[in-house]
mmCIF file of C-alpha atoms and ligand atoms in Angstrom:
data_model
loop_
_atom_site.group_PDB
_atom_site.id
_atom_site.type_symbol
_atom_site.label_atom_id
_atom_site.label_comp_id
_atom_site.label_asym_id
_atom_site.label_seq_id
_atom_site.Cartn_x
_atom_site.Cartn_y
_atom_site.Cartn_z
ATOM 1 C CA UNK A 1187 79.503 96.339 148.210
ATOM 2 C CA UNK A 1188 79.525 99.888 146.841
ATOM 3 C CA UNK A 1189 78.013 100.631 143.479
ATOM 4 C CA UNK A 1190 81.425 101.735 142.145
ATOM 5 C CA UNK A 1191 83.194 98.538 143.165
ATOM 6 C CA UNK A 1192 80.359 96.467 141.819
ATOM 7 C CA UNK A 1193 80.406 98.281 138.471
ATOM 8 C CA UNK A 1194 84.142 97.794 138.057
ATOM 9 C CA UNK A 1195 84.037 94.093 138.993
ATOM 10 C CA UNK A 1196 81.119 93.596 136.628
ATOM 11 C CA UNK A 1197 83.096 95.227 133.825
ATOM 12 C CA UNK A 1198 86.049 93.065 134.722
ATOM 13 C CA UNK A 1199 83.957 89.939 134.078
ATOM 14 C CA UNK A 1200 83.441 91.262 130.543
ATOM 15 C CA UNK A 1201 87.174 92.015 130.179
ATOM 16 C CA UNK A 1202 88.143 88.491 131.234
ATOM 17 C CA UNK A 1203 85.608 86.990 128.816
ATOM 18 C CA UNK A 1204 86.982 89.234 126.056
ATOM 19 C CA UNK A 1205 90.487 87.985 126.912
ATOM 20 C CA UNK A 1206 89.246 84.447 126.456
ATOM 21 C CA UNK A 1207 87.642 85.444 123.169
ATOM 22 C CA UNK A 1208 90.809 87.164 121.943
ATOM 23 C CA UNK A 1209 93.025 84.184 122.778
ATOM 24 C CA UNK A 1210 90.588 81.830 121.104
ATOM 25 C CA UNK A 1211 90.806 84.085 118.074
ATOM 26 C CA UNK A 1212 94.606 83.864 118.252
ATOM 27 C CA UNK A 1213 94.225 80.052 118.399
ATOM 28 C CA UNK A 1214 92.277 80.173 115.108
ATOM 29 C CA UNK A 1215 95.107 82.220 113.579
ATOM 30 C CA UNK A 1216 97.735 79.700 114.716
ATOM 31 C CA UNK A 1217 95.669 76.765 113.532
ATOM 32 C CA UNK A 1218 95.246 78.505 110.158
ATOM 33 C CA UNK A 1219 99.047 78.545 109.729
ATOM 34 C CA UNK A 1220 99.419 74.988 111.061
ATOM 35 C CA UNK A 1221 101.173 75.930 114.259
ATOM 36 C CA UNK A 1222 99.067 73.617 116.383
ATOM 37 C CA UNK A 1223 101.286 73.873 119.427
ATOM 38 C CA UNK A 1224 100.854 77.630 119.535
ATOM 39 C CA UNK A 1225 97.150 77.134 118.961
ATOM 40 C CA UNK A 1226 96.933 74.599 121.851
ATOM 41 C CA UNK A 1227 98.674 77.098 124.144
ATOM 42 C CA UNK A 1228 96.133 79.784 123.197
ATOM 43 C CA UNK A 1229 93.175 77.432 123.660
ATOM 44 C CA UNK A 1230 94.355 76.610 127.185
ATOM 45 C CA UNK A 1231 94.849 80.314 127.869
ATOM 46 C CA UNK A 1232 91.320 81.012 126.610
ATOM 47 C CA UNK A 1233 89.959 78.476 129.096
ATOM 48 C CA UNK A 1234 91.949 80.033 131.930
ATOM 49 C CA UNK A 1235 90.552 83.492 131.157
ATOM 50 C CA UNK A 1236 87.059 82.129 131.196
ATOM 51 C CA UNK A 1237 87.907 80.667 134.591
ATOM 52 C CA UNK A 1238 88.949 84.148 135.777
ATOM 53 C CA UNK A 1239 85.598 85.561 134.618
ATOM 54 C CA UNK A 1240 83.799 82.811 136.562
ATOM 55 C CA UNK A 1241 85.809 83.517 139.701
ATOM 56 C CA UNK A 1242 84.572 87.109 139.670
ATOM 57 C CA UNK A 1243 81.047 85.998 138.792
ATOM 58 C CA UNK A 1244 80.895 83.716 141.855
ATOM 59 C CA UNK A 1245 82.441 86.356 144.093
ATOM 60 C CA UNK A 1246 79.736 88.828 143.038
ATOM 61 C CA UNK A 1247 77.041 86.246 143.618
ATOM 62 C CA UNK A 1248 78.372 85.500 147.118
ATOM 63 C CA UNK A 1249 78.101 89.154 147.854
ATOM 64 C CA UNK A 1250 74.529 89.302 146.592
ATOM 65 C CA UNK A 1251 75.258 91.108 143.335
ATOM 66 C CA UNK A 1252 74.009 90.047 139.967
ATOM 67 C CA UNK A 1253 76.412 90.168 136.998
ATOM 68 C CA UNK A 1254 75.225 91.895 133.868
ATOM 69 C CA UNK A 1255 77.147 90.632 130.849
ATOM 70 C CA UNK A 1256 78.296 93.371 128.502
ATOM 71 C CA UNK A 1257 78.411 93.254 124.680
ATOM 72 C CA UNK A 1258 81.556 91.685 123.285
ATOM 73 C CA UNK A 1259 83.639 93.388 120.641
ATOM 74 C CA UNK A 1260 84.768 91.270 117.673
ATOM 75 C CA UNK A 1261 88.351 90.235 118.334
ATOM 76 C CA UNK A 1262 91.088 90.795 115.797
ATOM 77 C CA UNK A 1263 91.714 87.545 113.929
ATOM 78 C CA UNK A 1264 94.858 87.942 111.977
ATOM 79 C CA UNK A 1265 98.442 88.970 112.663
ATOM 80 C CA UNK A 1266 101.485 89.223 110.383
ATOM 81 C CA UNK A 1267 103.441 86.565 112.230
ATOM 82 C CA UNK A 1268 103.520 84.658 115.561
ATOM 83 C CA UNK A 1269 105.694 87.333 117.171
ATOM 84 C CA UNK A 1270 103.121 90.027 116.403
ATOM 85 C CA UNK A 1271 100.340 87.889 117.888
ATOM 86 C CA UNK A 1272 102.289 87.264 121.116
ATOM 87 C CA UNK A 1273 103.221 90.930 121.369
ATOM 88 C CA UNK A 1274 99.514 91.727 121.145
ATOM 89 C CA UNK A 1275 98.776 89.152 123.854
ATOM 90 C CA UNK A 1276 101.381 90.744 126.118
ATOM 91 C CA UNK A 1277 99.986 94.224 125.513
ATOM 92 C CA UNK A 1278 96.526 92.904 126.324
ATOM 93 C CA UNK A 1279 97.741 91.321 129.592
ATOM 94 C CA UNK A 1280 99.289 94.620 130.608
ATOM 95 C CA UNK A 1281 95.915 96.310 130.106
ATOM 96 C CA UNK A 1282 94.244 93.663 132.250
ATOM 97 C CA UNK A 1283 96.830 94.165 134.986
ATOM 98 C CA UNK A 1284 96.160 97.907 134.943
ATOM 99 C CA UNK A 1285 92.465 97.329 135.139
ATOM 100 C CA UNK A 1286 92.795 94.984 138.145
ATOM 101 C CA UNK A 1287 95.107 97.421 139.893
ATOM 102 C CA UNK A 1288 92.531 100.195 139.407
ATOM 103 C CA UNK A 1289 89.801 98.127 140.970
ATOM 104 C CA UNK A 1290 92.138 97.204 143.837
ATOM 105 C CA UNK A 1291 92.809 100.893 144.450
ATOM 106 C CA UNK A 1292 89.093 101.603 144.392
ATOM 107 C CA UNK A 1293 88.344 98.783 146.876
ATOM 108 C CA UNK A 1294 90.996 100.294 149.162
ATOM 109 C CA UNK A 1295 89.439 103.723 148.953
ATOM 110 C CA UNK A 1296 86.040 102.254 149.701
ATOM 111 C CA UNK A 1297 87.433 100.186 152.589
ATOM 112 C CA UNK A 1298 86.074 97.070 150.912
ATOM 113 C CA UNK A 1299 88.495 94.610 152.493
ATOM 114 C CA UNK A 1300 86.842 91.513 151.057
ATOM 115 C CA UNK A 1301 87.285 92.761 147.500
ATOM 116 C CA UNK A 1302 90.833 93.800 148.244
ATOM 117 C CA UNK A 1303 91.663 90.339 149.458
ATOM 118 C CA UNK A 1304 89.793 88.698 146.603
ATOM 119 C CA UNK A 1305 91.783 90.752 144.070
ATOM 120 C CA UNK A 1306 95.166 89.928 145.535
ATOM 121 C CA UNK A 1307 94.925 86.495 143.861
ATOM 122 C CA UNK A 1308 94.419 88.257 140.514
ATOM 123 C CA UNK A 1309 97.358 90.542 141.094
ATOM 124 C CA UNK A 1310 99.617 87.559 141.654
ATOM 125 C CA UNK A 1311 98.132 85.783 138.664
ATOM 126 C CA UNK A 1312 98.813 88.775 136.396
ATOM 127 C CA UNK A 1313 102.515 88.747 137.307
ATOM 128 C CA UNK A 1314 102.603 85.135 136.141
ATOM 129 C CA UNK A 1315 100.578 85.781 132.970
ATOM 130 C CA UNK A 1316 102.770 88.690 131.918
ATOM 131 C CA UNK A 1317 105.955 86.750 132.671
ATOM 132 C CA UNK A 1318 105.003 83.678 130.686
ATOM 133 C CA UNK A 1319 103.780 85.700 127.678
ATOM 134 C CA UNK A 1320 106.881 87.922 127.796
ATOM 135 C CA UNK A 1321 109.099 84.849 127.765
ATOM 136 C CA UNK A 1322 107.463 83.599 124.584
ATOM 137 C CA UNK A 1323 107.807 87.055 122.980
ATOM 138 C CA UNK A 1324 111.534 87.017 123.814
ATOM 139 C CA UNK A 1325 111.966 83.488 122.416
ATOM 140 C CA UNK A 1326 110.196 84.497 119.218
ATOM 141 C CA UNK A 1327 112.371 87.567 118.910
ATOM 142 C CA UNK A 1328 115.489 85.405 119.209
ATOM 143 C CA UNK A 1329 114.574 82.870 116.615
ATOM 144 C CA UNK A 1330 113.687 85.525 114.050
ATOM 145 C CA UNK A 1331 112.600 83.771 110.881
ATOM 146 C CA UNK A 1332 114.140 80.382 111.609
ATOM 147 C CA UNK A 1333 111.580 77.748 110.561
ATOM 148 C CA UNK A 1334 113.398 75.100 112.624
ATOM 149 C CA UNK A 1335 113.295 77.302 115.719
ATOM 150 C CA UNK A 1336 109.624 78.035 115.134
ATOM 151 C CA UNK A 1337 108.744 74.343 114.874
ATOM 152 C CA UNK A 1338 110.719 73.576 118.018
ATOM 153 C CA UNK A 1339 108.884 76.309 119.929
ATOM 154 C CA UNK A 1340 105.629 75.004 118.495
ATOM 155 C CA UNK A 1341 106.373 71.602 120.037
ATOM 156 C CA UNK A 1342 107.306 73.186 123.338
ATOM 157 C CA UNK A 1343 104.091 75.237 123.529
ATOM 158 C CA UNK A 1344 102.060 72.239 122.432
ATOM 159 C CA UNK A 1345 103.134 70.389 125.555
ATOM 160 C CA UNK A 1346 101.325 72.861 127.809
ATOM 161 C CA UNK A 1347 98.984 71.034 130.203
HETATM 162 MG MG1 LIG B 2879 92.697 86.897 133.254
#
């Protein structure tokens, strides 16, 4: 594996862990306003992101590279309302998609077919992550300030497995 590809994948491990950290921070926000369903959704998301980091970790190990964990930035921990938090989550996912696409491009340039193939799973996953977050943003936009709507959505999100 080229130094450039390794460096980007190593950085991506940090980005995925930061995603997990950010969503866990969003969970604390939702728990603080007693929207436990929203909080549960975010906690599950946080676990998934950690899973993404581990996937890259193992891939690097298989290819005889050692991950070096970067410093983590303190995540934001308060938002004005649930919509604002989910908009921030969507923006964050778009950044992650961009980052994965950049590494994919790099792997292509370097003719690193194994990394290319490995990343195609992430590309598919990002489409899903953006779509599900965007759907929640749109639902939140529709219900505006309706407390009943918010509690119904809270129940729906709380049923996430
Ligand atoms: Mg991820």
